[in-house]
């Protein structure tokens, strides 16, 4: 049986010239700016042209482009290898990287999948925590393009996996290394995630509660081995005039400095490295930590191709294929969303 696994990610510009069109694609998404298209598209053009010079300077600090495509390709190949052994016997696995806002984008990936002619398709977002602005946007785009391309193949979606055991095990391993590197002084563990406007959460997006679930699962495992931790969840990458969820990562770094605590920071919502980790966390916030009197600042790497993380993704793919009637599944130990989370596809489908 031929299985196509489509790994969704955000994407990033592959050259300085790609920065503005990448931003235009981002702000043209109705999941990001919820206005009618006749207002949203001109606004996207305006915002992208205004933000492009600043964004280019950010990417200049990491070679002029985003490394996310190469890292996501490596995750796809590692997943194929994990599925191809043992329990994967009898299947032909093919992993496809599908970026939302830069190449390879949905239309091109659908054409490639159609040529492969799979028997089933698994949509696997590389967003452990579900949001209407990430996973839901990618899935909707996929459905629209496959319908237009007449790609009628049974398709199942892993919508989230905020406390999936492999993901948590990889995170625990990396965080423990960061804590060890911070030394013997008092340390505060910060879990940093990309922020969202508060209005998105009020509309029923489950992202924040799932981020907190991931953090708690990591802390529970480490605390059983080392004892109580000083820790906090915080949010980065705020843009625009709207009020965003908090506390902000920069405020938590300043607070740690005021408290005389070293900082070990883990980007728990990112599974690969890109500008938000390599520039915002590694450069901008490192300088902030130094100015704020933080004794030691250690940024924990994203899970990337950590064997436990890839093994967890393989488990999710096998699990959903074992349930041929299930269109959507989650990889949490128990249902992570409540009835108020109307953005969750499972909650919405039950209404």
mmCIF file of C-alpha atoms in Angstrom:
data_model
loop_
_atom_site.group_PDB
_atom_site.id
_atom_site.type_symbol
_atom_site.label_atom_id
_atom_site.label_comp_id
_atom_site.label_asym_id
_atom_site.label_seq_id
_atom_site.Cartn_x
_atom_site.Cartn_y
_atom_site.Cartn_z
ATOM 1 C CA UNK A 1 0.000 0.000 0.000
ATOM 2 C CA UNK A 2 1.348 3.412 -1.015
ATOM 3 C CA UNK A 3 1.104 6.083 1.699
ATOM 4 C CA UNK A 4 1.826 9.768 1.132
ATOM 5 C CA UNK A 5 2.694 11.666 4.306
ATOM 6 C CA UNK A 6 2.417 15.421 3.902
ATOM 7 C CA UNK A 7 4.454 17.365 6.456
ATOM 8 C CA UNK A 8 3.060 20.880 6.848
ATOM 9 C CA UNK A 9 5.242 23.764 7.932
ATOM 10 C CA UNK A 10 5.275 27.534 7.648
ATOM 11 C CA UNK A 11 8.102 27.937 5.139
ATOM 12 C CA UNK A 12 10.547 30.785 4.837
ATOM 13 C CA UNK A 13 12.220 32.936 2.186
ATOM 14 C CA UNK A 14 15.030 31.212 0.302
ATOM 15 C CA UNK A 15 16.714 34.477 -0.788
ATOM 16 C CA UNK A 16 16.615 38.185 0.091
ATOM 17 C CA UNK A 17 14.377 38.738 -2.969
ATOM 18 C CA UNK A 18 11.864 36.238 -1.605
ATOM 19 C CA UNK A 19 11.296 38.063 1.690
ATOM 20 C CA UNK A 20 8.574 40.441 0.488
ATOM 21 C CA UNK A 21 6.549 37.854 -1.502
ATOM 22 C CA UNK A 22 6.832 35.463 1.447
ATOM 23 C CA UNK A 23 5.401 38.133 3.751
ATOM 24 C CA UNK A 24 2.676 38.948 1.216
ATOM 25 C CA UNK A 25 1.616 35.294 1.132
ATOM 26 C CA UNK A 26 1.583 35.235 4.934
ATOM 27 C CA UNK A 27 -0.577 38.324 5.373
ATOM 28 C CA UNK A 28 -2.881 37.325 2.501
ATOM 29 C CA UNK A 29 -4.035 34.292 4.491
ATOM 30 C CA UNK A 30 -7.526 34.855 5.952
ATOM 31 C CA UNK A 31 -6.401 32.842 8.987
ATOM 32 C CA UNK A 32 -3.874 35.616 9.714
ATOM 33 C CA UNK A 33 -5.915 38.679 8.714
ATOM 34 C CA UNK A 34 -9.628 37.973 8.934
ATOM 35 C CA UNK A 35 -10.936 40.564 6.477
ATOM 36 C CA UNK A 36 -12.760 40.190 3.150
ATOM 37 C CA UNK A 37 -10.334 39.593 0.288
ATOM 38 C CA UNK A 38 -10.937 43.009 -1.294
ATOM 39 C CA UNK A 39 -9.553 44.556 1.912
ATOM 40 C CA UNK A 40 -7.128 41.823 2.993
ATOM 41 C CA UNK A 41 -5.120 41.534 -0.229
ATOM 42 C CA UNK A 42 -4.289 45.245 -0.629
ATOM 43 C CA UNK A 43 -3.507 45.382 3.089
ATOM 44 C CA UNK A 44 -1.180 42.365 2.698
ATOM 45 C CA UNK A 45 0.675 44.155 -0.082
ATOM 46 C CA UNK A 46 1.040 47.275 2.062
ATOM 47 C CA UNK A 47 2.188 45.425 5.199
ATOM 48 C CA UNK A 48 4.673 43.242 3.311
ATOM 49 C CA UNK A 49 6.247 46.218 1.558
ATOM 50 C CA UNK A 50 6.585 48.073 4.879
ATOM 51 C CA UNK A 51 7.989 45.080 6.800
ATOM 52 C CA UNK A 52 10.279 43.667 4.109
ATOM 53 C CA UNK A 53 13.341 45.907 4.788
ATOM 54 C CA UNK A 54 13.325 45.031 8.497
ATOM 55 C CA UNK A 55 12.745 41.355 7.748
ATOM 56 C CA UNK A 56 15.650 41.288 5.277
ATOM 57 C CA UNK A 57 17.948 42.621 7.995
ATOM 58 C CA UNK A 58 16.776 39.778 10.242
ATOM 59 C CA UNK A 59 17.500 37.148 7.591
ATOM 60 C CA UNK A 60 20.837 38.806 6.802
ATOM 61 C CA UNK A 61 21.958 37.669 10.257
ATOM 62 C CA UNK A 62 21.476 34.014 9.276
ATOM 63 C CA UNK A 63 22.848 34.110 5.738
ATOM 64 C CA UNK A 64 20.003 35.885 3.926
ATOM 65 C CA UNK A 65 17.471 33.059 3.928
ATOM 66 C CA UNK A 66 15.571 30.667 6.164
ATOM 67 C CA UNK A 67 17.020 27.199 6.892
ATOM 68 C CA UNK A 68 13.576 25.718 7.512
ATOM 69 C CA UNK A 69 13.186 23.899 4.183
ATOM 70 C CA UNK A 70 16.363 21.860 4.528
ATOM 71 C CA UNK A 71 15.520 20.966 8.106
ATOM 72 C CA UNK A 72 11.975 19.927 7.210
ATOM 73 C CA UNK A 73 13.272 17.794 4.338
ATOM 74 C CA UNK A 74 15.598 16.093 6.824
ATOM 75 C CA UNK A 75 12.610 15.398 9.104
ATOM 76 C CA UNK A 76 10.666 13.908 6.172
ATOM 77 C CA UNK A 77 13.540 11.585 5.257
ATOM 78 C CA UNK A 78 14.049 10.576 8.910
ATOM 79 C CA UNK A 79 10.330 9.800 9.189
ATOM 80 C CA UNK A 80 10.446 7.628 6.053
ATOM 81 C CA UNK A 81 13.343 5.709 7.577
ATOM 82 C CA UNK A 82 11.544 5.259 10.902
ATOM 83 C CA UNK A 83 8.402 3.991 9.193
ATOM 84 C CA UNK A 84 10.310 1.722 6.847
ATOM 85 C CA UNK A 85 11.525 -0.555 9.601
ATOM 86 C CA UNK A 86 9.719 -3.159 11.649
ATOM 87 C CA UNK A 87 6.038 -2.296 11.976
ATOM 88 C CA UNK A 88 6.082 -0.375 8.673
ATOM 89 C CA UNK A 89 6.500 -3.550 6.593
ATOM 90 C CA UNK A 90 4.057 -3.822 3.696
ATOM 91 C CA UNK A 91 3.804 -0.062 3.078
ATOM 92 C CA UNK A 92 5.582 2.194 0.631
ATOM 93 C CA UNK A 93 6.082 5.471 2.482
ATOM 94 C CA UNK A 94 6.694 8.788 0.759
ATOM 95 C CA UNK A 95 7.148 11.985 2.770
ATOM 96 C CA UNK A 96 6.320 15.345 1.172
ATOM 97 C CA UNK A 97 7.233 18.750 2.577
ATOM 98 C CA UNK A 98 4.421 21.261 2.071
ATOM 99 C CA UNK A 99 5.062 24.866 3.069
ATOM 100 C CA UNK A 100 2.219 27.304 3.610
ATOM 101 C CA UNK A 101 3.804 30.589 2.515
ATOM 102 C CA UNK A 102 6.852 29.709 0.399
ATOM 103 C CA UNK A 103 8.052 26.906 -1.832
ATOM 104 C CA UNK A 104 7.250 24.067 -2.063
ATOM 105 C CA UNK A 105 3.669 25.311 -1.678
ATOM 106 C CA UNK A 106 0.412 23.390 -1.715
ATOM 107 C CA UNK A 107 -0.291 23.422 -5.462
ATOM 108 C CA UNK A 108 3.122 21.973 -6.350
ATOM 109 C CA UNK A 109 2.986 19.345 -3.605
ATOM 110 C CA UNK A 110 -0.498 18.207 -4.650
ATOM 111 C CA UNK A 111 0.813 17.666 -8.185
ATOM 112 C CA UNK A 112 3.691 15.579 -6.839
ATOM 113 C CA UNK A 113 1.413 13.504 -4.619
ATOM 114 C CA UNK A 114 -0.967 12.918 -7.524
ATOM 115 C CA UNK A 115 1.906 11.550 -9.628
ATOM 116 C CA UNK A 116 2.799 9.166 -6.783
ATOM 117 C CA UNK A 117 -0.820 7.892 -6.867
ATOM 118 C CA UNK A 118 -1.046 6.912 -3.183
ATOM 119 C CA UNK A 119 -3.709 4.652 -1.724
ATOM 120 C CA UNK A 120 -3.989 6.877 1.353
ATOM 121 C CA UNK A 121 -2.729 10.274 2.484
ATOM 122 C CA UNK A 122 -1.778 11.332 6.016
ATOM 123 C CA UNK A 123 -1.552 15.055 6.731
ATOM 124 C CA UNK A 124 1.037 15.597 9.465
ATOM 125 C CA UNK A 125 1.492 19.208 10.619
ATOM 126 C CA UNK A 126 4.844 20.009 12.192
ATOM 127 C CA UNK A 127 2.949 22.108 14.726
ATOM 128 C CA UNK A 128 2.605 20.051 17.932
ATOM 129 C CA UNK A 129 -0.057 22.442 19.254
ATOM 130 C CA UNK A 130 -3.112 23.040 17.057
ATOM 131 C CA UNK A 131 -4.043 26.552 15.968
ATOM 132 C CA UNK A 132 -6.478 27.916 13.440
ATOM 133 C CA UNK A 133 -3.592 30.093 12.196
ATOM 134 C CA UNK A 134 -1.251 27.185 11.422
ATOM 135 C CA UNK A 135 -2.583 23.614 11.180
ATOM 136 C CA UNK A 136 -6.125 24.596 10.244
ATOM 137 C CA UNK A 137 -4.918 27.047 7.583
ATOM 138 C CA UNK A 138 -2.672 24.397 5.984
ATOM 139 C CA UNK A 139 -5.376 21.728 6.019
ATOM 140 C CA UNK A 140 -7.964 24.045 4.473
ATOM 141 C CA UNK A 141 -5.530 25.004 1.706
ATOM 142 C CA UNK A 142 -4.784 21.328 1.061
ATOM 143 C CA UNK A 143 -8.467 20.421 0.800
ATOM 144 C CA UNK A 144 -9.185 23.286 -1.595
ATOM 145 C CA UNK A 145 -6.281 22.442 -3.903
ATOM 146 C CA UNK A 146 -6.903 18.675 -3.903
ATOM 147 C CA UNK A 147 -10.560 19.265 -4.758
ATOM 148 C CA UNK A 148 -9.578 21.472 -7.707
ATOM 149 C CA UNK A 149 -6.968 18.898 -8.811
ATOM 150 C CA UNK A 150 -9.467 16.034 -8.435
ATOM 151 C CA UNK A 151 -7.128 14.155 -6.106
ATOM 152 C CA UNK A 152 -9.730 11.928 -4.471
ATOM 153 C CA UNK A 153 -7.739 9.759 -2.067
ATOM 154 C CA UNK A 154 -8.754 8.769 1.489
ATOM 155 C CA UNK A 155 -7.062 11.416 3.642
ATOM 156 C CA UNK A 156 -6.535 11.547 7.406
ATOM 157 C CA UNK A 157 -5.118 14.335 9.543
ATOM 158 C CA UNK A 158 -3.088 14.257 12.749
ATOM 159 C CA UNK A 159 -4.364 17.534 14.107
ATOM 160 C CA UNK A 160 -2.114 17.907 17.180
ATOM 161 C CA UNK A 161 0.198 16.091 19.565
ATOM 162 C CA UNK A 162 0.958 18.475 22.462
ATOM 163 C CA UNK A 163 1.989 15.726 24.896
ATOM 164 C CA UNK A 164 2.814 12.873 22.516
ATOM 165 C CA UNK A 165 5.350 10.679 24.378
ATOM 166 C CA UNK A 166 8.098 10.826 21.727
ATOM 167 C CA UNK A 167 7.850 14.607 21.404
ATOM 168 C CA UNK A 168 7.932 15.013 25.177
ATOM 169 C CA UNK A 169 10.845 12.573 25.564
ATOM 170 C CA UNK A 170 12.899 14.496 22.981
ATOM 171 C CA UNK A 171 12.028 17.785 24.677
ATOM 172 C CA UNK A 172 12.952 16.460 28.116
ATOM 173 C CA UNK A 173 16.299 15.210 26.819
ATOM 174 C CA UNK A 174 17.177 18.579 25.274
ATOM 175 C CA UNK A 175 15.924 20.650 28.218
ATOM 176 C CA UNK A 176 17.916 18.558 30.698
ATOM 177 C CA UNK A 177 21.050 19.231 28.669
ATOM 178 C CA UNK A 178 20.288 22.958 28.803
ATOM 179 C CA UNK A 179 19.746 22.853 32.561
ATOM 180 C CA UNK A 180 23.042 21.029 33.031
ATOM 181 C CA UNK A 181 24.873 23.653 30.956
ATOM 182 C CA UNK A 182 23.383 26.480 33.046
ATOM 183 C CA UNK A 183 25.431 25.447 36.048
ATOM 184 C CA UNK A 184 24.622 25.161 39.732
ATOM 185 C CA UNK A 185 23.125 28.599 40.414
ATOM 186 C CA UNK A 186 19.390 29.362 40.564
ATOM 187 C CA UNK A 187 17.761 28.798 37.155
ATOM 188 C CA UNK A 188 14.404 29.660 35.638
ATOM 189 C CA UNK A 189 13.184 27.473 32.780
ATOM 190 C CA UNK A 190 11.265 29.499 30.210
ATOM 191 C CA UNK A 191 9.038 27.794 27.636
ATOM 192 C CA UNK A 192 8.720 30.225 24.744
ATOM 193 C CA UNK A 193 6.063 29.863 22.039
ATOM 194 C CA UNK A 194 5.040 32.072 19.144
ATOM 195 C CA UNK A 195 2.321 34.404 20.373
ATOM 196 C CA UNK A 196 -1.181 35.056 19.050
ATOM 197 C CA UNK A 197 -3.558 37.986 19.413
ATOM 198 C CA UNK A 198 -5.915 37.531 22.362
ATOM 199 C CA UNK A 199 -8.933 37.808 20.055
ATOM 200 C CA UNK A 200 -7.865 34.610 18.272
ATOM 201 C CA UNK A 201 -7.877 32.721 21.573
ATOM 202 C CA UNK A 202 -11.235 34.257 22.552
ATOM 203 C CA UNK A 203 -12.729 32.912 19.312
ATOM 204 C CA UNK A 204 -11.969 29.392 20.527
ATOM 205 C CA UNK A 205 -8.449 28.667 19.299
ATOM 206 C CA UNK A 206 -6.968 25.930 21.559
ATOM 207 C CA UNK A 207 -3.325 26.859 20.936
ATOM 208 C CA UNK A 208 -2.590 28.473 24.308
ATOM 209 C CA UNK A 209 -4.004 25.647 26.394
ATOM 210 C CA UNK A 210 -2.108 23.119 24.292
ATOM 211 C CA UNK A 211 1.168 25.049 24.694
ATOM 212 C CA UNK A 212 0.629 25.002 28.447
ATOM 213 C CA UNK A 213 -0.124 21.277 28.258
ATOM 214 C CA UNK A 214 3.208 20.637 26.514
ATOM 215 C CA UNK A 215 5.105 22.654 29.119
ATOM 216 C CA UNK A 216 3.413 20.843 31.983
ATOM 217 C CA UNK A 217 4.178 17.427 30.481
ATOM 218 C CA UNK A 218 7.882 18.318 30.152
ATOM 219 C CA UNK A 219 8.066 19.736 33.675
ATOM 220 C CA UNK A 220 6.303 16.707 35.168
ATOM 221 C CA UNK A 221 8.895 14.339 33.705
ATOM 222 C CA UNK A 222 11.924 16.427 34.676
ATOM 223 C CA UNK A 223 10.596 17.159 38.179
ATOM 224 C CA UNK A 224 10.184 13.434 38.866
ATOM 225 C CA UNK A 225 13.923 13.063 38.232
ATOM 226 C CA UNK A 226 15.365 16.294 39.644
ATOM 227 C CA UNK A 227 12.786 17.827 41.954
ATOM 228 C CA UNK A 228 10.772 21.031 41.708
ATOM 229 C CA UNK A 229 11.525 23.503 38.913
ATOM 230 C CA UNK A 230 11.229 27.282 38.648
ATOM 231 C CA UNK A 231 9.478 27.650 35.292
ATOM 232 C CA UNK A 232 7.132 29.784 33.200
ATOM 233 C CA UNK A 233 5.366 29.757 29.820
ATOM 234 C CA UNK A 234 5.824 32.895 27.715
ATOM 235 C CA UNK A 235 5.179 34.133 24.177
ATOM 236 C CA UNK A 236 7.378 35.802 21.575
ATOM 237 C CA UNK A 237 7.253 37.428 18.126
ATOM 238 C CA UNK A 238 4.501 39.960 18.772
ATOM 239 C CA UNK A 239 3.701 42.251 15.823
ATOM 240 C CA UNK A 240 1.058 44.899 15.228
ATOM 241 C CA UNK A 241 -1.137 46.960 17.553
ATOM 242 C CA UNK A 242 -3.429 44.214 18.894
ATOM 243 C CA UNK A 243 -3.158 42.868 22.436
ATOM 244 C CA UNK A 244 -1.399 39.494 22.407
ATOM 245 C CA UNK A 245 -1.404 36.620 24.870
ATOM 246 C CA UNK A 246 1.259 36.780 27.539
ATOM 247 C CA UNK A 247 3.413 37.035 29.426
ATOM 248 C CA UNK A 248 5.903 38.073 26.779
ATOM 249 C CA UNK A 249 9.260 36.314 26.551
ATOM 250 C CA UNK A 250 11.202 39.560 26.832
ATOM 251 C CA UNK A 251 9.326 40.492 30.019
ATOM 252 C CA UNK A 252 10.063 37.069 31.535
ATOM 253 C CA UNK A 253 13.767 37.428 30.723
ATOM 254 C CA UNK A 254 13.829 40.813 32.454
ATOM 255 C CA UNK A 255 12.012 39.325 35.458
ATOM 256 C CA UNK A 256 14.544 36.497 35.678
ATOM 257 C CA UNK A 257 17.367 39.048 35.679
ATOM 258 C CA UNK A 258 15.681 41.045 38.437
ATOM 259 C CA UNK A 259 15.330 37.819 40.453
ATOM 260 C CA UNK A 260 18.974 36.867 39.920
ATOM 261 C CA UNK A 261 18.048 33.752 37.964
ATOM 262 C CA UNK A 262 19.871 32.221 35.027
ATOM 263 C CA UNK A 263 17.615 31.405 32.068
ATOM 264 C CA UNK A 264 17.240 28.161 30.157
ATOM 265 C CA UNK A 265 14.838 28.855 27.299
ATOM 266 C CA UNK A 266 13.119 26.145 25.253
ATOM 267 C CA UNK A 267 11.061 27.013 22.126
ATOM 268 C CA UNK A 268 8.474 24.313 22.738
ATOM 269 C CA UNK A 269 6.185 25.235 19.802
ATOM 270 C CA UNK A 270 8.962 25.137 17.175
ATOM 271 C CA UNK A 271 10.274 21.800 15.900
ATOM 272 C CA UNK A 272 12.907 23.330 13.582
ATOM 273 C CA UNK A 273 15.192 26.340 13.582
ATOM 274 C CA UNK A 274 14.336 29.563 11.759
ATOM 275 C CA UNK A 275 14.444 33.299 12.286
ATOM 276 C CA UNK A 276 12.354 33.208 15.469
ATOM 277 C CA UNK A 277 14.895 30.929 17.139
ATOM 278 C CA UNK A 278 18.184 31.790 15.423
ATOM 279 C CA UNK A 279 17.740 35.568 15.543
ATOM 280 C CA UNK A 280 15.030 36.487 18.042
ATOM 281 C CA UNK A 281 16.065 33.984 20.718
ATOM 282 C CA UNK A 282 19.766 33.453 20.001
ATOM 283 C CA UNK A 283 20.744 37.050 19.258
ATOM 284 C CA UNK A 284 18.115 39.578 20.351
ATOM 285 C CA UNK A 285 17.058 37.906 23.590
ATOM 286 C CA UNK A 286 20.603 36.866 24.467
ATOM 287 C CA UNK A 287 21.561 40.545 24.354
ATOM 288 C CA UNK A 288 18.476 41.389 26.407
ATOM 289 C CA UNK A 289 19.471 38.776 28.997
ATOM 290 C CA UNK A 290 22.956 40.293 29.265
ATOM 291 C CA UNK A 291 21.520 43.796 29.721
ATOM 292 C CA UNK A 292 19.014 42.492 32.280
ATOM 293 C CA UNK A 293 21.625 40.923 34.523
ATOM 294 C CA UNK A 294 20.777 37.283 33.763
ATOM 295 C CA UNK A 295 23.844 35.334 34.993
ATOM 296 C CA UNK A 296 23.661 32.559 32.344
ATOM 297 C CA UNK A 297 21.475 32.357 29.235
ATOM 298 C CA UNK A 298 21.067 28.994 27.468
ATOM 299 C CA UNK A 299 18.732 28.462 24.526
ATOM 300 C CA UNK A 300 17.672 24.842 24.059
ATOM 301 C CA UNK A 301 17.566 23.686 20.412
ATOM 302 C CA UNK A 302 14.334 22.602 18.709
ATOM 303 C CA UNK A 303 13.672 18.858 18.473
ATOM 304 C CA UNK A 304 14.581 18.671 14.770
ATOM 305 C CA UNK A 305 15.380 15.048 13.885
ATOM 306 C CA UNK A 306 15.789 13.850 17.464
ATOM 307 C CA UNK A 307 15.100 10.084 17.302
ATOM 308 C CA UNK A 308 12.399 10.215 19.988
ATOM 309 C CA UNK A 309 10.529 12.982 18.169
ATOM 310 C CA UNK A 310 10.705 11.244 14.798
ATOM 311 C CA UNK A 311 9.697 7.979 16.444
ATOM 312 C CA UNK A 312 6.691 9.718 17.973
ATOM 313 C CA UNK A 313 5.621 11.059 14.571
ATOM 314 C CA UNK A 314 5.943 7.563 13.121
ATOM 315 C CA UNK A 315 3.737 6.242 15.923
ATOM 316 C CA UNK A 316 1.090 8.853 15.097
ATOM 317 C CA UNK A 317 1.120 7.891 11.405
ATOM 318 C CA UNK A 318 0.763 4.187 12.211
ATOM 319 C CA UNK A 319 -1.983 4.902 14.747
ATOM 320 C CA UNK A 320 -4.153 6.860 12.347
ATOM 321 C CA UNK A 321 -3.681 4.296 9.555
ATOM 322 C CA UNK A 322 -4.858 1.610 11.967
ATOM 323 C CA UNK A 323 -8.184 3.489 12.196
ATOM 324 C CA UNK A 324 -9.341 3.665 8.561
ATOM 325 C CA UNK A 325 -12.625 5.404 9.407
ATOM 326 C CA UNK A 326 -11.023 8.233 11.406
ATOM 327 C CA UNK A 327 -10.569 11.405 9.336
ATOM 328 C CA UNK A 328 -8.994 13.418 12.169
ATOM 329 C CA UNK A 329 -7.057 12.245 15.198
ATOM 330 C CA UNK A 330 -5.022 13.885 17.920
ATOM 331 C CA UNK A 331 -1.840 12.598 19.444
ATOM 332 C CA UNK A 332 -2.493 13.701 22.995
ATOM 333 C CA UNK A 333 -2.888 11.238 25.844
ATOM 334 C CA UNK A 334 -6.414 12.557 26.404
ATOM 335 C CA UNK A 335 -8.531 15.031 24.459
ATOM 336 C CA UNK A 336 -6.637 18.323 24.843
ATOM 337 C CA UNK A 337 -9.521 20.677 23.993
ATOM 338 C CA UNK A 338 -12.624 21.666 25.892
ATOM 339 C CA UNK A 339 -16.078 22.579 24.606
ATOM 340 C CA UNK A 340 -15.068 26.249 24.483
ATOM 341 C CA UNK A 341 -12.358 25.512 21.892
ATOM 342 C CA UNK A 342 -14.518 25.875 18.816
ATOM 343 C CA UNK A 343 -11.444 26.156 16.616
ATOM 344 C CA UNK A 344 -10.581 22.504 17.324
ATOM 345 C CA UNK A 345 -11.805 20.354 14.410
ATOM 346 C CA UNK A 346 -12.945 17.574 16.722
ATOM 347 C CA UNK A 347 -14.935 19.927 18.966
ATOM 348 C CA UNK A 348 -16.362 21.744 15.938
ATOM 349 C CA UNK A 349 -17.346 18.434 14.346
ATOM 350 C CA UNK A 350 -19.214 17.416 17.498
ATOM 351 C CA UNK A 351 -21.312 20.584 17.629
#
